[in-house]
C-alpha positions as protocol buffer text, in pm:
chain_id: "A"
residue {
  index: 1
  type: MET
  ca { x: 0 y: -1 z: -1 }
}
residue {
  index: 2
  type: ILE
  ca { x: 282 y: 240 z: 95 }
}
residue {
  index: 3
  type: PHE
  ca { x: 468 y: 149 z: -224 }
}
residue {
  index: 4
  type: LYS
  ca { x: 159 y: 225 z: -436 }
}
residue {
  index: 5
  type: ASN
  ca { x: 115 y: 561 z: -262 }
}
residue {
  index: 6
  type: LYS
  ca { x: 477 y: 655 z: -326 }
}
residue {
  index: 7
  type: GLU
  ca { x: 444 y: 542 z: -687 }
}
residue {
  index: 8
  type: PHE
  ca { x: 132 y: 756 z: -729 }
}
residue {
  index: 9
  type: LEU
  ca { x: 304 y: 1060 z: -578 }
}
residue {
  index: 10
  type: ASN
  ca { x: 605 y: 1015 z: -805 }
}
residue {
  index: 11
  type: HIS
  ca { x: 380 y: 992 z: -1113 }
}
residue {
  index: 12
  type: PHE
  ca { x: 178 y: 1293 z: -1001 }
}
residue {
  index: 13
  type: SER
  ca { x: 498 y: 1494 z: -935 }
}
residue {
  index: 14
  type: THR
  ca { x: 629 y: 1402 z: -1283 }
}
residue {
  index: 15
  type: TYR
  ca { x: 296 y: 1503 z: -1438 }
}
residue {
  index: 16
  type: LEU
  ca { x: 304 y: 1843 z: -1265 }
}
residue {
  index: 17
  type: LYS
  ca { x: 659 y: 1906 z: -1388 }
}
residue {
  index: 18
  type: ASP
  ca { x: 563 y: 1817 z: -1744 }
}
residue {
  index: 19
  type: LYS
  ca { x: 255 y: 2040 z: -1734 }
}
residue {
  index: 20
  type: ARG
  ca { x: 413 y: 2321 z: -1530 }
}
residue {
  index: 21
  type: LYS
  ca { x: 405 y: 2585 z: -1801 }
}
residue {
  index: 22
  type: THR
  ca { x: 51 y: 2501 z: -1905 }
}
residue {
  index: 23
  type: LEU
  ca { x: -72 y: 2506 z: -1544 }
}
residue {
  index: 24
  type: PHE
  ca { x: 107 y: 2834 z: -1476 }
}
residue {
  index: 25
  type: LEU
  ca { x: -52 y: 2995 z: -1780 }
}
residue {
  index: 26
  type: CYS
  ca { x: -400 y: 2863 z: -1696 }
}
residue {
  index: 27
  type: PHE
  ca { x: -387 y: 2977 z: -1333 }
}
residue {
  index: 28
  type: SER
  ca { x: -245 y: 3315 z: -1432 }
}
residue {
  index: 29
  type: ILE
  ca { x: -523 y: 3378 z: -1683 }
}
residue {
  index: 30
  type: PHE
  ca { x: -782 y: 3259 z: -1433 }
}
residue {
  index: 31
  type: PHE
  ca { x: -666 y: 3496 z: -1156 }
}
residue {
  index: 32
  type: ILE
  ca { x: -625 y: 3790 z: -1394 }
}
residue {
  index: 33
  type: VAL
  ca { x: -977 y: 3744 z: -1531 }
}
residue {
  index: 34
  type: VAL
  ca { x: -1123 y: 3711 z: -1179 }
}
residue {
  index: 35
  type: PHE
  ca { x: -939 y: 4025 z: -1066 }
}
residue {
  index: 36
  type: LEU
  ca { x: -1060 y: 4225 z: -1369 }
}
residue {
  index: 37
  type: LEU
  ca { x: -1421 y: 4115 z: -1314 }
}
residue {
  index: 38
  type: LEU
  ca { x: -1393 y: 4201 z: -944 }
}
residue {
  index: 39
  type: SER
  ca { x: -1245 y: 4543 z: -1030 }
}
residue {
  index: 40
  type: PHE
  ca { x: -1540 y: 4624 z: -1260 }
}
residue {
  index: 41
  type: TYR
  ca { x: -1775 y: 4496 z: -989 }
}
residue {
  index: 42
  type: VAL
  ca { x: -1640 y: 4730 z: -720 }
}
residue {
  index: 43
  type: VAL
  ca { x: -1572 y: 5037 z: -936 }
}
residue {
  index: 44
  type: ASP
  ca { x: -1910 y: 5170 z: -823 }
}
residue {
  index: 45
  type: SER
  ca { x: -1839 y: 5327 z: -481 }
}
residue {
  index: 46
  type: SER
  ca { x: -2148 y: 5189 z: -310 }
}
residue {
  index: 47
  type: PRO
  ca { x: -2077 y: 4892 z: -77 }
}
residue {
  index: 48
  type: LYS
  ca { x: -2190 y: 4551 z: -201 }
}
residue {
  index: 49
  type: SER
  ca { x: -2418 y: 4313 z: -13 }
}
residue {
  index: 50
  type: TRP
  ca { x: -2130 y: 4069 z: 47 }
}
residue {
  index: 51
  type: ASP
  ca { x: -1918 y: 4349 z: 183 }
}
residue {
  index: 52
  type: LEU
  ca { x: -2183 y: 4462 z: 429 }
}
residue {
  index: 53
  type: LEU
  ca { x: -2264 y: 4108 z: 540 }
}
residue {
  index: 54
  type: VAL
  ca { x: -1901 y: 4011 z: 610 }
}
residue {
  index: 55
  type: SER
  ca { x: -1826 y: 4340 z: 790 }
}
residue {
  index: 56
  type: GLN
  ca { x: -2136 y: 4306 z: 1006 }
}
residue {
  index: 57
  type: GLU
  ca { x: -2047 y: 3946 z: 1100 }
}
residue {
  index: 58
  type: LEU
  ca { x: -1685 y: 4028 z: 1191 }
}
residue {
  index: 59
  type: GLN
  ca { x: -1780 y: 4343 z: 1384 }
}
residue {
  index: 60
  type: GLU
  ca { x: -2079 y: 4191 z: 1556 }
}
residue {
  index: 61
  type: ASP
  ca { x: -1911 y: 4140 z: 1896 }
}
residue {
  index: 62
  type: PRO
  ca { x: -1633 y: 4403 z: 1929 }
}
residue {
  index: 63
  type: SER
  ca { x: -1415 y: 4425 z: 2239 }
}
residue {
  index: 64
  type: ALA
  ca { x: -1111 y: 4618 z: 2354 }
}
residue {
  index: 65
  type: ILE
  ca { x: -896 y: 4304 z: 2355 }
}
residue {
  index: 66
  type: LEU
  ca { x: -1007 y: 4208 z: 2005 }
}
residue {
  index: 67
  type: ASP
  ca { x: -936 y: 4563 z: 1886 }
}
residue {
  index: 68
  type: ILE
  ca { x: -579 y: 4536 z: 2015 }
}
residue {
  index: 69
  type: LEU
  ca { x: -525 y: 4190 z: 1862 }
}
residue {
  index: 70
  type: MET
  ca { x: -656 y: 4299 z: 1523 }
}
residue {
  index: 71
  type: LYS
  ca { x: -450 y: 4617 z: 1531 }
}
residue {
  index: 72
  type: GLY
  ca { x: -146 y: 4398 z: 1608 }
}
residue {
  index: 73
  type: PHE
  ca { x: -200 y: 4173 z: 1306 }
}
residue {
  index: 74
  type: SER
  ca { x: -266 y: 4478 z: 1089 }
}
residue {
  index: 75
  type: TRP
  ca { x: 42 y: 4663 z: 1220 }
}
residue {
  index: 76
  type: LEU
  ca { x: 273 y: 4406 z: 1061 }
}
residue {
  index: 77
  type: GLY
  ca { x: 149 y: 4517 z: 721 }
}
residue {
  index: 78
  type: THR
  ca { x: 216 y: 4891 z: 764 }
}
residue {
  index: 79
  type: VAL
  ca { x: 468 y: 5035 z: 519 }
}
residue {
  index: 80
  type: TYR
  ca { x: 762 y: 5081 z: 756 }
}
residue {
  index: 81
  type: VAL
  ca { x: 716 y: 4756 z: 951 }
}
residue {
  index: 82
  type: ALA
  ca { x: 666 y: 4554 z: 631 }
}
residue {
  index: 83
  type: GLY
  ca { x: 977 y: 4712 z: 477 }
}
residue {
  index: 84
  type: ILE
  ca { x: 1185 y: 4636 z: 785 }
}
residue {
  index: 85
  type: MET
  ca { x: 1066 y: 4273 z: 796 }
}
residue {
  index: 86
  type: VAL
  ca { x: 1155 y: 4220 z: 429 }
}
residue {
  index: 87
  type: VAL
  ca { x: 1499 y: 4385 z: 455 }
}
residue {
  index: 88
  type: VAL
  ca { x: 1596 y: 4212 z: 781 }
}
residue {
  index: 89
  type: LEU
  ca { x: 1493 y: 3866 z: 654 }
}
residue {
  index: 90
  type: SER
  ca { x: 1675 y: 3927 z: 324 }
}
residue {
  index: 91
  type: VAL
  ca { x: 1993 y: 4028 z: 511 }
}
residue {
  index: 92
  type: ILE
  ca { x: 1970 y: 3710 z: 719 }
}
residue {
  index: 93
  type: PHE
  ca { x: 1949 y: 3499 z: 402 }
}
residue {
  index: 94
  type: PHE
  ca { x: 2239 y: 3690 z: 245 }
}
residue {
  index: 95
  type: ALA
  ca { x: 2446 y: 3647 z: 562 }
}
residue {
  index: 96
  type: PHE
  ca { x: 2405 y: 3268 z: 544 }
}
residue {
  index: 97
  type: LYS
  ca { x: 2490 y: 3268 z: 170 }
}
residue {
  index: 98
  type: TYR
  ca { x: 2131 y: 3200 z: 52 }
}
residue {
  index: 99
  type: ILE
  ca { x: 2158 y: 3468 z: -215 }
}
residue {
  index: 100
  type: LYS
  ca { x: 1861 y: 3355 z: -430 }
}
residue {
  index: 101
  type: GLU
  ca { x: 1635 y: 3334 z: -126 }
}
residue {
  index: 102
  type: GLY
  ca { x: 1748 y: 3679 z: -14 }
}
residue {
  index: 103
  type: PHE
  ca { x: 1656 y: 3835 z: -349 }
}
residue {
  index: 104
  type: PHE
  ca { x: 1335 y: 3639 z: -359 }
}
residue {
  index: 105
  type: VAL
  ca { x: 1226 y: 3784 z: -24 }
}
residue {
  index: 106
  type: LEU
  ca { x: 1352 y: 4132 z: -123 }
}
residue {
  index: 107
  type: SER
  ca { x: 1122 y: 4123 z: -427 }
}
residue {
  index: 108
  type: CYS
  ca { x: 827 y: 4155 z: -187 }
}
residue {
  index: 109
  type: LEU
  ca { x: 905 y: 4525 z: -165 }
}
residue {
  index: 110
  type: LEU
  ca { x: 769 y: 4559 z: -518 }
}
residue {
  index: 111
  type: SER
  ca { x: 424 y: 4457 z: -394 }
}
residue {
  index: 112
  type: GLY
  ca { x: 386 y: 4801 z: -238 }
}
residue {
  index: 113
  type: GLY
  ca { x: 428 y: 4969 z: -574 }
}
residue {
  index: 114
  type: VAL
  ca { x: 185 y: 4727 z: -737 }
}
residue {
  index: 115
  type: SER
  ca { x: -73 y: 4801 z: -468 }
}
residue {
  index: 116
  type: TYR
  ca { x: -35 y: 5179 z: -500 }
}
residue {
  index: 117
  type: VAL
  ca { x: -76 y: 5178 z: -879 }
}
residue {
  index: 118
  type: LEU
  ca { x: -387 y: 4959 z: -868 }
}
residue {
  index: 119
  type: LYS
  ca { x: -544 y: 5169 z: -593 }
}
residue {
  index: 120
  type: MET
  ca { x: -496 y: 5486 z: -797 }
}
residue {
  index: 121
  type: LEU
  ca { x: -636 y: 5327 z: -1111 }
}
residue {
  index: 122
  type: ILE
  ca { x: -948 y: 5176 z: -953 }
}
residue {
  index: 123
  type: ASP
  ca { x: -998 y: 5461 z: -702 }
}
residue {
  index: 124
  type: ARG
  ca { x: -1247 y: 5295 z: -467 }
}
residue {
  index: 125
  type: PRO
  ca { x: -1326 y: 5489 z: -145 }
}
residue {
  index: 126
  type: ARG
  ca { x: -1270 y: 5339 z: 198 }
}
residue {
  index: 127
  type: PRO
  ca { x: -1555 y: 5217 z: 416 }
}
residue {
  index: 128
  type: THR
  ca { x: -1728 y: 5492 z: 611 }
}
residue {
  index: 129
  type: THR
  ca { x: -1898 y: 5517 z: 951 }
}
residue {
  index: 130
  type: ASP
  ca { x: -2232 y: 5513 z: 773 }
}
residue {
  index: 131
  type: PHE
  ca { x: -2188 y: 5141 z: 720 }
}
residue {
  index: 132
  type: VAL
  ca { x: -1916 y: 5003 z: 951 }
}
residue {
  index: 133
  type: ARG
  ca { x: -1736 y: 5069 z: 1276 }
}
residue {
  index: 134
  type: ILE
  ca { x: -1405 y: 5241 z: 1201 }
}
residue {
  index: 135
  type: VAL
  ca { x: -1143 y: 5128 z: 1451 }
}
residue {
  index: 136
  type: GLU
  ca { x: -837 y: 5238 z: 1252 }
}
residue {
  index: 137
  type: GLU
  ca { x: -817 y: 5544 z: 1028 }
}
residue {
  index: 138
  type: THR
  ca { x: -655 y: 5472 z: 692 }
}
residue {
  index: 139
  type: HIS
  ca { x: -528 y: 5659 z: 387 }
}
residue {
  index: 140
  type: TYR
  ca { x: -530 y: 5610 z: 10 }
}
residue {
  index: 141
  type: GLN
  ca { x: -795 y: 5419 z: -182 }
}
residue {
  index: 142
  type: SER
  ca { x: -949 y: 5091 z: -75 }
}
residue {
  index: 143
  type: PHE
  ca { x: -920 y: 4839 z: -358 }
}
residue {
  index: 144
  type: PRO
  ca { x: -721 y: 4617 z: -350 }
}
residue {
  index: 145
  type: SER
  ca { x: -609 y: 4580 z: 11 }
}
residue {
  index: 146
  type: GLY
  ca { x: -238 y: 4664 z: 23 }
}
residue {
  index: 147
  type: HIS
  ca { x: -199 y: 4487 z: 357 }
}
residue {
  index: 148
  type: VAL
  ca { x: -342 y: 4162 z: 223 }
}
residue {
  index: 149
  type: LEU
  ca { x: -144 y: 4189 z: -97 }
}
residue {
  index: 150
  type: PHE
  ca { x: 178 y: 4225 z: 109 }
}
residue {
  index: 151
  type: TYR
  ca { x: 82 y: 3948 z: 350 }
}
residue {
  index: 152
  type: THR
  ca { x: 10 y: 3710 z: 60 }
}
residue {
  index: 153
  type: ALA
  ca { x: 334 y: 3809 z: -119 }
}
residue {
  index: 154
  type: PHE
  ca { x: 557 y: 3795 z: 191 }
}
residue {
  index: 155
  type: PHE
  ca { x: 421 y: 3487 z: 366 }
}
residue {
  index: 156
  type: GLY
  ca { x: 356 y: 3316 z: 32 }
}
residue {
  index: 157
  type: THR
  ca { x: 724 y: 3368 z: -51 }
}
residue {
  index: 158
  type: LEU
  ca { x: 826 y: 3210 z: 280 }
}
residue {
  index: 159
  type: MET
  ca { x: 600 y: 2914 z: 204 }
}
residue {
  index: 160
  type: VAL
  ca { x: 761 y: 2862 z: -135 }
}
residue {
  index: 161
  type: ILE
  ca { x: 1109 y: 2879 z: 17 }
}
residue {
  index: 162
  type: ALA
  ca { x: 1016 y: 2630 z: 289 }
}
residue {
  index: 163
  type: ILE
  ca { x: 838 y: 2384 z: 60 }
}
residue {
  index: 164
  type: SER
  ca { x: 1119 y: 2387 z: -200 }
}
residue {
  index: 165
  type: SER
  ca { x: 1391 y: 2356 z: 63 }
}
residue {
  index: 166
  type: GLY
  ca { x: 1610 y: 2052 z: 48 }
}
residue {
  index: 167
  type: ILE
  ca { x: 1725 y: 2070 z: 411 }
}
residue {
  index: 168
  type: LEU
  ca { x: 1393 y: 2113 z: 597 }
}
residue {
  index: 169
  type: LYS
  ca { x: 1203 y: 1808 z: 718 }
}
residue {
  index: 170
  type: LEU
  ca { x: 843 y: 1758 z: 609 }
}
residue {
  index: 171
  type: SER
  ca { x: 717 y: 1844 z: 958 }
}
residue {
  index: 172
  type: TRP
  ca { x: 893 y: 2182 z: 944 }
}
residue {
  index: 173
  type: LYS
  ca { x: 760 y: 2252 z: 597 }
}
residue {
  index: 174
  type: ILE
  ca { x: 406 y: 2183 z: 718 }
}
residue {
  index: 175
  type: LEU
  ca { x: 453 y: 2396 z: 1030 }
}
residue {
  index: 176
  type: ILE
  ca { x: 597 y: 2693 z: 840 }
}
residue {
  index: 177
  type: SER
  ca { x: 327 y: 2670 z: 571 }
}
residue {
  index: 178
  type: SER
  ca { x: 52 y: 2651 z: 836 }
}
residue {
  index: 179
  type: ILE
  ca { x: 182 y: 2958 z: 1022 }
}
residue {
  index: 180
  type: CYS
  ca { x: 219 y: 3157 z: 698 }
}
residue {
  index: 181
  type: SER
  ca { x: -131 y: 3060 z: 585 }
}
residue {
  index: 182
  type: ALA
  ca { x: -273 y: 3161 z: 922 }
}
residue {
  index: 183
  type: MET
  ca { x: -97 y: 3499 z: 904 }
}
residue {
  index: 184
  type: ILE
  ca { x: -247 y: 3569 z: 562 }
}
residue {
  index: 185
  type: VAL
  ca { x: -599 y: 3485 z: 686 }
}
residue {
  index: 186
  type: LEU
  ca { x: -564 y: 3679 z: 1013 }
}
residue {
  index: 187
  type: GLY
  ca { x: -422 y: 3978 z: 828 }
}
residue {
  index: 188
  type: ALA
  ca { x: -724 y: 3977 z: 597 }
}
residue {
  index: 189
  type: VAL
  ca { x: -971 y: 3939 z: 882 }
}
residue {
  index: 190
  type: SER
  ca { x: -807 y: 4224 z: 1076 }
}
residue {
  index: 191
  type: ARG
  ca { x: -848 y: 4468 z: 790 }
}
residue {
  index: 192
  type: ILE
  ca { x: -1221 y: 4404 z: 769 }
}
residue {
  index: 193
  type: TYR
  ca { x: -1269 y: 4399 z: 1147 }
}
residue {
  index: 194
  type: LEU
  ca { x: -1091 y: 4736 z: 1182 }
}
residue {
  index: 195
  type: GLY
  ca { x: -1320 y: 4889 z: 920 }
}
residue {
  index: 196
  type: ALA
  ca { x: -1025 y: 4963 z: 690 }
}
residue {
  index: 197
  type: HIS
  ca { x: -1145 y: 4749 z: 400 }
}
residue {
  index: 198
  type: TRP
  ca { x: -1441 y: 4573 z: 248 }
}
residue {
  index: 199
  type: PHE
  ca { x: -1444 y: 4198 z: 189 }
}
residue {
  index: 200
  type: THR
  ca { x: -1402 y: 4250 z: -188 }
}
residue {
  index: 201
  type: ASP
  ca { x: -1094 y: 4467 z: -117 }
}
residue {
  index: 202
  type: VAL
  ca { x: -940 y: 4179 z: 71 }
}
residue {
  index: 203
  type: ILE
  ca { x: -1018 y: 3926 z: -202 }
}
residue {
  index: 204
  type: GLY
  ca { x: -866 y: 4162 z: -458 }
}
residue {
  index: 205
  type: GLY
  ca { x: -550 y: 4196 z: -252 }
}
residue {
  index: 206
  type: PHE
  ca { x: -524 y: 3820 z: -213 }
}
residue {
  index: 207
  type: ILE
  ca { x: -564 y: 3758 z: -586 }
}
residue {
  index: 208
  type: VAL
  ca { x: -295 y: 4009 z: -682 }
}
residue {
  index: 209
  type: GLY
  ca { x: -71 y: 3870 z: -406 }
}
residue {
  index: 210
  type: VAL
  ca { x: -107 y: 3517 z: -547 }
}
residue {
  index: 211
  type: LEU
  ca { x: -24 y: 3642 z: -896 }
}
residue {
  index: 212
  type: PHE
  ca { x: 277 y: 3825 z: -757 }
}
residue {
  index: 213
  type: VAL
  ca { x: 409 y: 3513 z: -583 }
}
residue {
  index: 214
  type: MET
  ca { x: 342 y: 3301 z: -893 }
}
residue {
  index: 215
  type: VAL
  ca { x: 564 y: 3530 z: -1102 }
}
residue {
  index: 216
  type: THR
  ca { x: 845 y: 3575 z: -850 }
}
residue {
  index: 217
  type: SER
  ca { x: 847 y: 3212 z: -738 }
}
residue {
  index: 218
  type: SER
  ca { x: 867 y: 3089 z: -1099 }
}
residue {
  index: 219
  type: LEU
  ca { x: 1184 y: 3298 z: -1145 }
}
residue {
  index: 220
  type: TYR
  ca { x: 1323 y: 3179 z: -811 }
}
residue {
  index: 221
  type: LEU
  ca { x: 1254 y: 2811 z: -874 }
}
residue {
  index: 222
  type: ARG
  ca { x: 1391 y: 2830 z: -1228 }
}
residue {
  index: 223
  type: SER
  ca { x: 1718 y: 2981 z: -1109 }
}
residue {
  index: 224
  type: LYS
  ca { x: 1736 y: 2726 z: -828 }
}
residue {
  index: 225
  type: ASN
  ca { x: 1685 y: 2435 z: -1065 }
}
residue {
  index: 226
  type: LYS
  ca { x: 1957 y: 2567 z: -1295 }
}
residue {
  index: 227
  type: GLN
  ca { x: 2198 y: 2576 z: -1006 }
}
residue {
  index: 228
  type: ILE
  ca { x: 2117 y: 2212 z: -918 }
}
residue {
  index: 229
  type: GLN
  ca { x: 2170 y: 2101 z: -1278 }
}
């Protein structure tokens, strides 16, 4: 039974490698189309029914402790803190001679520029006190969520590095991937809870973040495979 499972995994892994370019193209087109449709959907400044429903559910039972926790998760995505996290982690990778990993992490700084350009183009206003409880005042436009885009790019990058690592055990790969996934989800939830974003803003940020990681990780993995060969 174990032999059959290993054989299946080997065949499946070979299949994915053979179809890698096709899968990459299909997923890229899918996410781009979804993002464009979502952008047209939210270009009208009025909040959508999904947005109101999710915000009401997450803000239904506010508390001082929850406010602090959500502000904490959100704080990690602020411009200066995010920049420091990226630079410090990149320096650590460089110091231990993991040059490709260092540049891979450093590329996350570009996500801020991507977020800013998209916000200016789509120009969707932030949620107001007419509809939600505003716990944290924010600036710039609302769609897509820059925090969620960064969280997806940064923690997604860490997941790719961990999963593709040849020195980490499977248990560590699962642990790191679980923590990174949780941080992305909690970051997204915090932005809605704080009244900084609508649900559709968060989804938009996540989609662009996934696309960002797909592009940067493909370059990283390609260079890493060339080094092995």
